[in-house]
Amino acid sequence: MIELFNILISTIIFLFIFSFPVPITSQNNFFLNVYDRLLINIVLHSNFFLILSFFNFNISIIFFVYLLIGFFFLLFFLKENRIYLKNNFLTIFFYTITLNCIFVYIAQNAILNWDGAAHWFYKAQNFFQESEYKNLNTLPFNYYPHLGSYIWAFFWKNSLLQLEYIGRFFFVFLLVTCCFSLGQQLNMKFSNFEKILISLVLIYFSTNFFLLGGYQEYFLFFTFFTFGRFFILYQEQLKIYDQKYLVLLILLTSNLFLWIKQEGFFYFFIINTIFLFYVKSKIYLKFLFFFLCSLLVLFFIKIRTYFFGSVTFNEEIVLTEFFSSFLLIIKNLVNYSFYEILYKFFLITKYILISFIKYPIWIVIILSSLVLFFKNKLSYNNFFLSYFFLHLALIYLVYFIHYDINILLPLTLSRLIFPISGLYVFFIIILLNKLKK
Amino acid sequence: MKKFKLYFNNIKSLYYICLLIIIFVIYDAFTGTYIILKYNYEERMEKNAGFCDKQGYGFIKFIDKNYKKKINENIPVLTFADSPNAAGYFFDTKKKNSKDYLILLSVSDEIFFEKYFRNYKVIEKKYNCYLIKKND
């Protein structure tokens, strides 16, 4: 019974912790719904967690401070919270019910899946047992980033029964918040029931319990989603005053890419380059963004080098010297016969298509995108299209340099495809809004 | 209760109730709650992650419980099942990894065991799982 109670109060703890610094029920900005504000708070806190992870602070004390601040925020905005709860009771009700149902599903199974058990859990254990950041060096796959594991350990350590799976609820919280944020972006023609229904359908299509078994894909999904949301807001917001904040938020969101998974390093470069290329903004703001992005990468490289000796990746496409890695790719390609190149190309394409079918959310996204692209030209089509093709190009590149992709492709490729659905789920909402004008 | 009545007093409420039931059914909430109430965490883990099969949670836990004081190190785990192992649950980041002891899970073939682990002696054996120690 205590375990069930522990599961049920997790939702309240998440809402408490992520209810500040941006007050979630404030009516100041009409562009942002409650779930958008939650997303902003998650981004801010995730960056703060990242900084905390490098120091050996007691995470129970941090949690206590968090709860205290959350409590004061609740009291300070009590009136707004009560009004919001009164007006949106059913949305909040279904939001918490969905969260709890998925929590229960995870709790009853409780086990970790492949990468979760083999890599990410060891990192979470490191922080759970209050070992230092540099101790990650002694663990398997030490070159994998650690942010998701730190947050996992944070909620695990600060749960009533200190059960491992409670830390993983954070990833569910991210998914459900993203989908409810989408539902709230539907226009006024949609009834409250329809908005809730669409949010729930999106959650159902995006949920993959295997990936909730310790994988970091939902954190990446959240980062792509938040990036996409801020990008759209940026394009639609004309007031320069707000744009500055949005640029900062986009920067902080993209910083998460670097620290969630190693492929995030490449996502960071691609998505920010395309952002700079397509964004309608003043030139000084672009320069500032570029400068700050470079600082974030330098910080990442500096930290990794300081604690682990070098920035290491699974694949050999990035070696210490970029030039030698470039030569390696060329050398590998030259060694292949035409037949081999063709075979690899078709094999990778086959598994990319399989990956799209594997996750139902992609089917809905593809159908929505097709209708949108052919019927209604969006002003920011190019950004999304460019990222999509560059992401695919990265996948082809990574697998082309491997000699034996027959084993690797079925196991890993789908996990490179799923998270970017976070960037494209907006097409479903844009289409629905256009259909019901 | 008043609020509840206020929200659920018209035909629309039927849609919401249906939606609620659908959520419960999709995520198997009733069965899940029942399982959580009936079996505690350890029982569920042993059921889902296996004793000697699957991730070998039960066997590693058994070794951890009985040999923790004697072997004050993290014992590496080698599994022959098509599954990750549950060593992470009992991993202590402050301890060293043992070079003498080894846990083997789901060893299907005794001949295989005798061939490749000739230099080890068996400390504990349950079903087809072993705790072995390197000969001095």
Coordinates of C-alpha atoms in Angstrom, one line a residue:
Chain A
M1 CA 0.0 0.0 0.0
I2 CA 2.9 2.4 0.8
E3 CA 4.4 1.6 -2.6
L4 CA 1.2 2.5 -4.3
F5 CA 1.0 5.7 -2.2
N6 CA 4.7 6.4 -3.2
I7 CA 3.8 6.0 -6.9
L8 CA 0.7 8.3 -6.6
I9 CA 2.5 11.1 -4.9
S10 CA 5.2 11.2 -7.6
T11 CA 3.0 13.3 -9.8
I12 CA 2.6 15.9 -7.0
I13 CA 6.3 15.9 -6.4
F14 CA 7.0 16.5 -10.1
L15 CA 4.5 19.3 -10.3
F16 CA 5.8 20.8 -7.1
I17 CA 9.4 20.8 -8.3
F18 CA 8.8 22.0 -11.8
S19 CA 6.3 24.7 -10.7
F20 CA 9.0 27.4 -10.6
P21 CA 10.8 29.6 -11.5
V22 CA 8.2 30.3 -14.2
P23 CA 4.8 30.3 -12.4
I24 CA 2.9 27.7 -14.4
T25 CA -0.6 29.1 -13.8
S26 CA 0.2 32.7 -14.5
Q27 CA -1.9 34.4 -17.2
N28 CA 0.8 36.9 -18.2
N29 CA 1.7 35.4 -21.6
F30 CA -1.1 34.1 -23.8
F31 CA 1.4 32.4 -26.2
L32 CA 2.3 29.9 -23.5
N33 CA 0.0 27.4 -22.0
V34 CA 0.5 25.7 -18.6
Y35 CA 2.3 22.8 -20.1
D36 CA 4.7 25.1 -22.0
R37 CA 5.6 26.8 -18.8
L38 CA 6.2 23.3 -17.3
L39 CA 8.5 22.6 -20.3
I40 CA 10.4 25.8 -19.7
N41 CA 10.9 24.9 -16.0
I42 CA 12.0 21.4 -16.9
V43 CA 14.6 22.9 -19.3
L44 CA 15.9 25.3 -16.6
H45 CA 16.0 22.7 -13.9
S46 CA 17.7 20.1 -16.1
N47 CA 20.4 22.6 -16.8
F48 CA 20.7 23.3 -13.1
F49 CA 20.8 19.6 -12.4
L50 CA 23.6 19.4 -14.9
I51 CA 25.7 21.9 -12.9
L52 CA 24.8 20.2 -9.6
S53 CA 26.0 16.9 -11.0
F54 CA 29.6 18.0 -11.2
F55 CA 29.7 18.8 -7.5
N56 CA 29.2 16.2 -4.8
F57 CA 26.2 17.9 -3.1
N58 CA 23.8 15.9 -1.0
I59 CA 20.9 15.3 -3.3
S60 CA 18.5 14.9 -0.4
I61 CA 19.2 18.4 0.8
I62 CA 18.8 19.8 -2.7
F63 CA 15.5 18.0 -3.0
F64 CA 14.4 19.5 0.4
V65 CA 15.3 23.0 -0.8
Y66 CA 13.5 22.4 -4.0
L67 CA 10.3 21.3 -2.1
L68 CA 10.6 24.3 0.1
I69 CA 10.8 26.7 -2.9
G70 CA 8.0 24.8 -4.6
F71 CA 5.8 25.2 -1.5
F72 CA 6.4 28.9 -1.3
F73 CA 5.6 29.3 -5.0
L74 CA 2.4 27.4 -4.4
L75 CA 1.5 29.7 -1.6
F76 CA 2.5 32.8 -3.5
F77 CA 0.4 31.9 -6.5
L78 CA -2.3 30.2 -4.6
K79 CA -5.1 32.3 -6.1
E80 CA -3.9 31.8 -9.7
N81 CA -3.5 28.0 -9.0
R82 CA -7.0 27.8 -7.6
I83 CA -8.5 29.6 -10.5
Y84 CA -6.6 27.5 -13.0
L85 CA -7.6 24.3 -11.2
K86 CA -11.2 25.4 -11.1
N87 CA -11.3 26.2 -14.9
N88 CA -9.2 23.3 -16.1
F89 CA -10.1 20.6 -13.6
L90 CA -10.8 17.9 -16.2
T91 CA -7.5 18.5 -18.1
I92 CA -5.5 18.3 -14.9
F93 CA -7.5 15.3 -13.8
F94 CA -6.8 13.4 -17.0
Y95 CA -3.2 14.5 -17.0
T96 CA -2.6 13.1 -13.5
I97 CA -4.6 10.0 -14.2
T98 CA -2.6 9.2 -17.3
L99 CA 0.7 9.8 -15.5
N100 CA -0.4 7.5 -12.7
C101 CA -1.6 4.8 -15.0
I102 CA 1.8 4.7 -16.8
F103 CA 3.6 4.9 -13.5
V104 CA 1.6 1.8 -12.3
Y105 CA 2.4 0.0 -15.5
I106 CA 6.1 0.6 -15.1
A107 CA 6.0 -0.2 -11.3
Q108 CA 4.3 -3.6 -11.8
N109 CA 7.0 -4.7 -14.3
A110 CA 9.9 -2.7 -12.8
I111 CA 12.7 -4.3 -14.7
L112 CA 15.3 -2.5 -16.8
N113 CA 15.9 -3.3 -20.4
W114 CA 19.2 -3.8 -22.3
D115 CA 21.0 -0.4 -22.4
G116 CA 19.2 0.7 -19.3
A117 CA 20.6 -2.2 -17.3
A118 CA 24.0 -2.2 -18.9
H119 CA 25.0 1.5 -19.1
W120 CA 22.6 4.1 -17.7
F121 CA 21.7 2.3 -14.5
Y122 CA 25.3 2.2 -13.4
K123 CA 25.5 6.0 -13.8
A124 CA 22.3 6.4 -11.8
Q125 CA 23.8 4.1 -9.1
N126 CA 26.8 6.4 -8.9
F127 CA 24.7 9.4 -8.1
F128 CA 22.3 7.5 -5.9
Q129 CA 25.2 6.3 -3.8
E130 CA 26.4 9.9 -3.7
S131 CA 29.7 9.1 -5.5
E132 CA 31.5 11.9 -7.3
Y133 CA 31.1 12.8 -11.0
K134 CA 34.7 11.7 -11.6
N135 CA 33.8 8.3 -10.3
L136 CA 31.9 7.7 -13.5
N137 CA 35.3 7.0 -15.0
T138 CA 35.4 3.6 -13.3
L139 CA 32.0 2.5 -14.6
P140 CA 31.1 0.8 -17.9
F141 CA 30.7 3.0 -20.9
N142 CA 32.1 6.0 -19.0
Y143 CA 32.1 8.2 -22.1
Y144 CA 28.3 8.2 -22.2
P145 CA 26.8 11.5 -20.9
H146 CA 25.2 11.4 -17.5
L147 CA 22.4 14.0 -17.2
G148 CA 19.4 11.6 -17.6
S149 CA 21.0 9.2 -15.0
Y150 CA 21.6 12.1 -12.6
I151 CA 17.9 13.1 -12.7
W152 CA 16.9 9.5 -12.5
A153 CA 19.0 9.1 -9.3
F154 CA 17.6 12.4 -7.9
F155 CA 14.0 11.2 -7.9
W156 CA 15.0 7.7 -7.0
K157 CA 16.9 8.8 -3.9
N158 CA 14.2 11.2 -2.9
S159 CA 11.3 8.8 -3.1
L160 CA 9.7 7.3 0.0
L161 CA 10.8 3.8 -0.5
Q162 CA 13.8 4.6 -2.6
L163 CA 12.8 2.2 -5.4
E164 CA 14.8 2.5 -8.6
Y165 CA 11.8 2.7 -11.0
I166 CA 10.5 5.9 -9.4
G167 CA 13.5 7.8 -10.8
R168 CA 12.4 6.6 -14.3
F169 CA 9.0 8.2 -13.8
F170 CA 10.7 11.5 -14.8
F171 CA 10.9 10.2 -18.4
V172 CA 7.1 9.5 -18.3
F173 CA 6.5 12.9 -16.9
L174 CA 8.4 14.4 -19.9
L175 CA 6.4 12.5 -22.4
V176 CA 3.0 13.2 -20.9
T177 CA 3.8 16.9 -20.4
C178 CA 4.9 17.2 -24.1
C179 CA 1.7 15.6 -25.3
F180 CA -0.6 17.7 -23.1
S181 CA 1.3 20.8 -24.3
L182 CA 0.5 19.7 -27.8
G183 CA -3.2 19.2 -27.0
Q184 CA -3.4 22.7 -25.6
Q185 CA -2.0 24.1 -28.8
L186 CA -5.2 23.2 -30.6
N187 CA -7.4 26.2 -31.5
M188 CA -10.5 27.4 -29.8
K189 CA -12.8 25.4 -32.2
F190 CA -11.7 22.2 -30.4
S191 CA -13.7 21.4 -27.3
N192 CA -11.9 20.6 -24.0
F193 CA -12.9 16.9 -24.5
E194 CA -11.3 16.8 -28.0
K195 CA -8.1 18.4 -26.7
I196 CA -7.8 15.9 -23.9
L197 CA -8.7 13.0 -26.3
I198 CA -6.0 14.1 -28.8
S199 CA -3.4 14.5 -26.1
L200 CA -4.2 11.0 -24.9
V201 CA -4.0 9.5 -28.4
L202 CA -0.6 11.2 -28.9
I203 CA 0.6 9.7 -25.6
Y204 CA -0.7 6.3 -26.6
F205 CA 1.1 6.5 -30.0
S206 CA 4.3 7.7 -28.5
T207 CA 4.6 5.4 -25.5
N208 CA 7.0 2.5 -25.9
F209 CA 7.5 0.7 -22.6
F210 CA 10.8 -0.9 -23.7
L211 CA 12.3 2.6 -24.0
L212 CA 11.0 3.5 -20.6
G213 CA 13.1 0.7 -19.2
G214 CA 16.1 2.9 -18.5
Y215 CA 16.8 4.3 -21.9
Q216 CA 17.3 8.0 -22.5
E217 CA 15.3 8.3 -25.7
Y218 CA 12.4 10.1 -24.0
F219 CA 14.7 12.8 -22.6
L220 CA 15.9 13.3 -26.2
F221 CA 12.3 13.3 -27.4
F222 CA 11.5 16.0 -24.9
T223 CA 14.6 18.1 -26.0
F224 CA 13.6 17.9 -29.6
F225 CA 10.0 18.7 -28.8
T226 CA 10.9 21.7 -26.6
F227 CA 13.4 22.9 -29.3
G228 CA 10.6 22.7 -31.9
R229 CA 8.1 24.4 -29.7
F230 CA 10.4 27.3 -28.9
F231 CA 11.4 27.5 -32.6
I232 CA 7.8 27.8 -33.7
L233 CA 7.1 30.3 -30.9
Y234 CA 10.1 32.3 -32.0
Q235 CA 8.9 32.4 -35.6
E236 CA 5.4 33.4 -34.6
Q237 CA 6.4 35.9 -31.9
L238 CA 7.1 39.2 -33.4
K239 CA 8.0 41.1 -30.3
I240 CA 11.8 41.4 -30.0
Y241 CA 11.6 41.5 -26.2
D242 CA 10.3 38.0 -26.1
Q243 CA 12.6 36.7 -28.7
K244 CA 15.6 37.3 -26.5
Y245 CA 14.2 35.0 -23.9
L246 CA 13.3 32.4 -26.5
V247 CA 16.8 32.4 -27.9
L248 CA 18.1 31.8 -24.4
L249 CA 15.6 29.0 -23.9
I250 CA 16.6 27.5 -27.3
L251 CA 20.2 27.6 -26.3
L252 CA 19.6 26.0 -22.9
T253 CA 17.4 23.3 -24.6
S254 CA 20.1 22.5 -27.1
N255 CA 22.7 22.3 -24.3
L256 CA 20.7 19.3 -23.0
F257 CA 21.5 17.4 -26.3
L258 CA 25.2 17.4 -25.4
W259 CA 24.6 15.8 -21.9
I260 CA 21.9 13.3 -22.6
K261 CA 23.4 10.9 -25.1
Q262 CA 26.6 10.9 -27.1
E263 CA 24.7 11.2 -30.5
G264 CA 23.3 14.4 -29.0
F265 CA 26.7 16.0 -29.8
F266 CA 25.9 15.7 -33.5
Y267 CA 22.2 16.7 -33.0
F268 CA 23.4 19.8 -31.3
F269 CA 25.6 20.8 -34.3
I270 CA 23.0 20.0 -36.9
I271 CA 19.9 21.6 -35.2
N272 CA 21.7 24.8 -34.2
T273 CA 23.3 25.3 -37.6
I274 CA 19.9 24.9 -39.3
F275 CA 18.4 27.2 -36.7
L276 CA 20.9 29.9 -37.4
F277 CA 20.4 29.4 -41.1
Y278 CA 16.7 29.7 -41.2
V279 CA 15.7 31.8 -38.2
K280 CA 14.4 35.3 -38.9
S281 CA 16.4 37.4 -36.5
K282 CA 18.7 40.3 -36.2
I283 CA 22.3 39.6 -37.1
Y284 CA 23.7 40.5 -33.7
L285 CA 21.4 37.9 -32.1
K286 CA 22.6 35.3 -34.5
F287 CA 26.2 36.1 -33.6
L288 CA 25.4 36.0 -29.9
F289 CA 23.7 32.6 -30.4
F290 CA 26.7 31.2 -32.3
F291 CA 29.1 32.5 -29.7
L292 CA 27.1 31.0 -26.8
C293 CA 26.8 27.7 -28.7
S294 CA 30.6 27.6 -29.1
L295 CA 31.0 28.2 -25.4
L296 CA 28.7 25.3 -24.5
V297 CA 30.6 23.0 -26.8
L298 CA 33.9 24.2 -25.3
F299 CA 32.5 23.6 -21.8
F300 CA 31.4 20.1 -22.8
I301 CA 34.8 19.3 -24.3
K302 CA 36.7 20.8 -21.4
I303 CA 34.7 18.9 -18.7
R304 CA 35.0 15.6 -20.6
T305 CA 38.7 16.1 -21.1
Y306 CA 39.3 17.1 -17.5
F307 CA 37.5 14.2 -16.0
F308 CA 37.9 11.4 -18.6
G309 CA 41.0 12.4 -20.5
S310 CA 39.3 12.9 -23.9
V311 CA 36.0 13.2 -25.7
T312 CA 35.3 9.7 -26.8
F313 CA 32.5 8.3 -28.9
N314 CA 31.3 4.9 -29.8
E315 CA 31.9 5.4 -33.5
E316 CA 35.2 6.2 -35.1
I317 CA 33.8 9.2 -37.1
V318 CA 35.1 11.6 -34.5
L319 CA 38.6 10.9 -33.5
T320 CA 41.0 13.3 -31.6
E321 CA 42.0 14.7 -35.0
F322 CA 39.1 15.4 -37.2
F323 CA 41.2 15.1 -40.3
S324 CA 42.2 11.5 -39.6
S325 CA 38.6 10.6 -39.0
F326 CA 37.6 12.2 -42.4
L327 CA 40.4 10.1 -44.0
L328 CA 39.0 7.0 -42.4
I329 CA 35.6 7.6 -43.8
I330 CA 37.0 8.1 -47.3
K331 CA 39.3 5.1 -46.9
N332 CA 36.3 2.9 -45.9
L333 CA 34.2 4.1 -48.8
V334 CA 37.0 3.5 -51.3
N335 CA 37.4 0.0 -50.0
Y336 CA 33.8 -0.9 -50.7
S337 CA 32.8 -2.2 -54.1
F338 CA 29.9 -0.6 -55.9
Y339 CA 27.7 -3.6 -55.0
E340 CA 28.7 -3.2 -51.3
I341 CA 27.7 0.4 -51.3
L342 CA 24.4 -0.3 -53.0
Y343 CA 23.7 -3.2 -50.6
K344 CA 24.5 -1.0 -47.5
F345 CA 22.4 1.8 -48.8
F346 CA 19.4 -0.5 -49.3
L347 CA 19.9 -2.2 -46.0
I348 CA 20.0 1.1 -44.1
T349 CA 17.0 2.4 -46.0
K350 CA 15.1 -0.7 -45.2
Y351 CA 15.8 -0.4 -41.5
I352 CA 14.9 3.3 -41.5
L353 CA 11.5 2.4 -43.0
I354 CA 11.1 -0.3 -40.5
S355 CA 11.9 2.2 -37.7
F356 CA 9.2 4.5 -38.9
I357 CA 6.7 1.8 -38.9
K358 CA 7.8 0.5 -35.5
Y359 CA 6.7 3.7 -33.7
P360 CA 3.0 4.5 -34.5
I361 CA 3.6 8.2 -33.8
W362 CA 5.7 8.3 -37.0
I363 CA 2.9 7.0 -39.1
V364 CA 0.6 9.8 -37.9
I365 CA 3.5 12.4 -38.4
I366 CA 4.2 11.2 -41.9
L367 CA 0.6 11.3 -43.0
S368 CA 0.1 14.8 -41.4
S369 CA 3.3 16.1 -43.0
L370 CA 2.3 14.9 -46.5
V371 CA -1.0 16.6 -46.3
L372 CA 0.6 19.8 -44.9
F373 CA 3.5 19.9 -47.4
F374 CA 1.4 19.5 -50.4
K375 CA -1.6 21.6 -49.4
N376 CA -0.4 24.3 -47.1
K377 CA 3.0 25.8 -47.3
L378 CA 4.4 26.5 -43.8
S379 CA 6.8 29.4 -43.3
Y380 CA 9.1 27.1 -41.4
N381 CA 8.9 24.1 -43.6
N382 CA 12.6 24.4 -44.6
F383 CA 13.9 24.2 -41.0
F384 CA 12.1 20.9 -40.4
L385 CA 12.8 19.4 -43.8
S386 CA 16.5 20.3 -43.6
Y387 CA 16.9 18.8 -40.1
F388 CA 15.1 15.6 -41.2
F389 CA 17.4 15.1 -44.2
L390 CA 20.6 15.9 -42.3
H391 CA 19.5 13.6 -39.5
L392 CA 19.1 10.8 -42.1
A393 CA 22.4 11.7 -43.7
L394 CA 24.1 11.3 -40.3
I395 CA 22.5 7.9 -39.9
Y396 CA 23.7 6.8 -43.3
L397 CA 27.2 8.1 -42.5
V398 CA 27.4 6.3 -39.2
Y399 CA 26.3 3.0 -40.6
F400 CA 28.3 3.2 -43.8
I401 CA 31.6 3.2 -42.0
H402 CA 30.7 0.1 -40.1
Y403 CA 31.8 -3.2 -41.6
D404 CA 29.2 -5.4 -40.1
I405 CA 25.9 -3.6 -40.0
N406 CA 23.7 -6.6 -40.1
I407 CA 23.7 -7.0 -36.4
L408 CA 23.9 -3.3 -35.5
L409 CA 21.0 -2.0 -37.7
P410 CA 18.1 -4.0 -36.2
L411 CA 19.3 -3.2 -32.7
T412 CA 20.2 0.4 -32.8
L413 CA 18.7 2.3 -35.8
S414 CA 15.2 2.6 -34.5
R415 CA 16.5 4.4 -31.4
L416 CA 18.0 7.1 -33.7
I417 CA 14.7 7.6 -35.4
F418 CA 12.3 7.7 -32.5
P419 CA 13.5 10.8 -30.5
I420 CA 13.3 13.1 -33.5
S421 CA 9.6 12.5 -33.7
G422 CA 9.5 15.1 -30.9
L423 CA 10.4 17.7 -33.4
Y424 CA 7.7 16.7 -35.9
V425 CA 4.7 16.0 -33.7
F426 CA 3.7 19.6 -34.3
F427 CA 2.6 18.8 -37.8
I428 CA -0.3 16.8 -36.4
I429 CA -1.5 19.8 -34.4
I430 CA -0.9 22.2 -37.3
L431 CA -2.9 20.0 -39.6
L432 CA -5.8 19.6 -37.1
N433 CA -5.9 23.3 -36.5
K434 CA -6.1 23.9 -40.3
L435 CA -8.8 21.3 -40.7
K436 CA -11.0 22.9 -38.1
K437 CA -10.5 26.6 -38.8
Chain B
M1 CA -18.2 15.5 -4.1
K2 CA -20.2 18.6 -5.1
K3 CA -17.5 19.5 -7.6
F4 CA -17.6 16.0 -8.9
K5 CA -21.4 16.2 -9.4
L6 CA -21.0 19.6 -11.1
Y7 CA -18.7 18.1 -13.7
F8 CA -20.5 14.9 -14.2
N9 CA -24.1 15.9 -14.5
N10 CA -24.7 16.0 -18.2
I11 CA -24.3 13.8 -21.2
K12 CA -20.8 15.0 -21.9
S13 CA -19.8 13.4 -18.7
L14 CA -20.5 10.1 -20.3
Y15 CA -17.7 10.8 -22.8
Y16 CA -15.3 11.6 -20.0
I17 CA -16.2 8.5 -18.1
C18 CA -15.7 6.4 -21.2
L19 CA -12.3 8.1 -21.7
L20 CA -11.3 7.3 -18.2
I21 CA -12.2 3.6 -18.6
I22 CA -10.3 3.5 -21.8
I23 CA -7.2 4.8 -20.1
F24 CA -7.5 2.3 -17.3
V25 CA -7.9 -0.5 -19.8
I26 CA -5.1 0.6 -22.2
Y27 CA -2.5 0.8 -19.4
D28 CA -3.9 -2.2 -17.5
A29 CA -4.3 0.0 -14.4
F30 CA -6.4 -2.4 -12.4
T31 CA -4.2 -5.4 -13.0
G32 CA -1.1 -3.3 -12.3
T33 CA -2.5 -2.0 -9.0
Y34 CA -3.5 -5.5 -8.0
I35 CA 0.0 -6.8 -8.8
I36 CA 1.7 -3.9 -6.8
L37 CA -0.6 -4.6 -3.9
K38 CA -0.2 -8.3 -3.9
Y39 CA 3.5 -8.7 -4.6
N40 CA 6.2 -6.5 -3.1
Y41 CA 9.0 -5.0 -5.2
E42 CA 11.5 -7.9 -4.5
E43 CA 8.9 -10.5 -5.5
R44 CA 8.0 -8.7 -8.6
M45 CA 11.6 -8.3 -9.6
E46 CA 12.3 -12.0 -9.1
K47 CA 9.2 -12.8 -11.1
N48 CA 10.0 -10.4 -14.0
A49 CA 13.8 -10.5 -13.9
G50 CA 14.1 -14.2 -13.1
F51 CA 16.0 -16.1 -10.5
C52 CA 18.5 -17.9 -12.7
D53 CA 16.9 -17.3 -16.0
K54 CA 16.3 -13.9 -17.7
Q55 CA 18.4 -11.3 -15.9
G56 CA 19.2 -13.6 -13.0
Y57 CA 18.0 -11.1 -10.4
G58 CA 17.2 -13.7 -7.8
F59 CA 20.6 -15.5 -8.0
I60 CA 22.6 -12.3 -7.8
K61 CA 20.5 -11.1 -4.9
F62 CA 21.1 -14.5 -3.2
I63 CA 24.8 -14.2 -3.6
D64 CA 24.8 -10.6 -2.5
K65 CA 22.9 -11.5 0.6
N66 CA 25.0 -14.5 1.6
Y67 CA 28.5 -13.5 0.4
K68 CA 28.4 -9.7 0.9
K69 CA 30.5 -9.8 4.0
K70 CA 32.9 -12.5 2.8
I71 CA 33.5 -11.0 -0.6
N72 CA 33.7 -7.3 -0.1
E73 CA 33.9 -6.5 -3.8
N74 CA 31.6 -6.2 -6.8
I75 CA 31.4 -9.6 -8.5
P76 CA 31.4 -9.4 -12.3
V77 CA 28.5 -11.2 -13.9
L78 CA 28.6 -13.2 -17.1
T79 CA 25.3 -14.2 -18.6
F80 CA 24.6 -16.7 -21.3
A81 CA 21.0 -15.8 -21.7
D82 CA 19.7 -13.4 -24.3
S83 CA 19.2 -10.7 -21.7
P84 CA 21.1 -8.1 -19.8
N85 CA 22.1 -9.1 -16.3
A86 CA 20.9 -7.6 -13.0
A87 CA 24.3 -6.9 -11.6
G88 CA 23.7 -3.1 -11.6
Y89 CA 21.1 -3.5 -8.8
F90 CA 23.7 -4.7 -6.4
F91 CA 26.6 -2.6 -7.7
D92 CA 28.4 -0.6 -5.1
T93 CA 30.3 2.3 -6.6
K94 CA 32.7 2.5 -3.6
K95 CA 33.9 -1.1 -3.9
K96 CA 36.4 -2.6 -6.3
N97 CA 35.5 -5.1 -9.0
S98 CA 36.6 -8.6 -8.0
K99 CA 39.2 -10.3 -10.1
D100 CA 38.9 -13.6 -8.3
Y101 CA 35.1 -14.2 -8.2
L102 CA 32.7 -14.5 -11.1
I103 CA 28.9 -15.1 -11.3
L104 CA 27.7 -17.1 -14.3
L105 CA 24.1 -17.1 -15.3
S106 CA 22.1 -19.4 -17.5
V107 CA 25.0 -21.8 -18.2
S108 CA 23.2 -24.2 -20.4
D109 CA 26.0 -26.7 -21.0
E110 CA 28.0 -28.3 -18.2
I111 CA 30.7 -29.4 -20.8
F112 CA 31.1 -25.8 -21.9
F113 CA 31.5 -24.8 -18.2
E114 CA 34.1 -27.4 -17.6
K115 CA 36.0 -26.5 -20.7
Y116 CA 36.2 -22.7 -20.3
F117 CA 36.2 -22.4 -16.5
R118 CA 38.6 -25.2 -15.7
N119 CA 40.7 -22.9 -13.5
Y120 CA 37.8 -21.9 -11.3
K121 CA 36.2 -23.8 -8.4
V122 CA 32.5 -23.7 -7.8
I123 CA 31.5 -21.8 -4.6
E124 CA 27.8 -21.8 -5.1
K125 CA 25.5 -23.5 -7.6
K126 CA 21.7 -23.1 -8.0
Y127 CA 20.0 -24.5 -11.1
N128 CA 22.3 -23.4 -13.9
C129 CA 23.9 -20.4 -12.2
Y130 CA 27.3 -20.4 -10.5
L131 CA 29.4 -18.4 -8.2
I132 CA 33.0 -19.4 -9.0
K133 CA 36.4 -18.5 -7.7
K134 CA 39.7 -18.5 -9.5
N135 CA 42.0 -21.3 -8.2
D136 CA 45.0 -19.9 -6.2

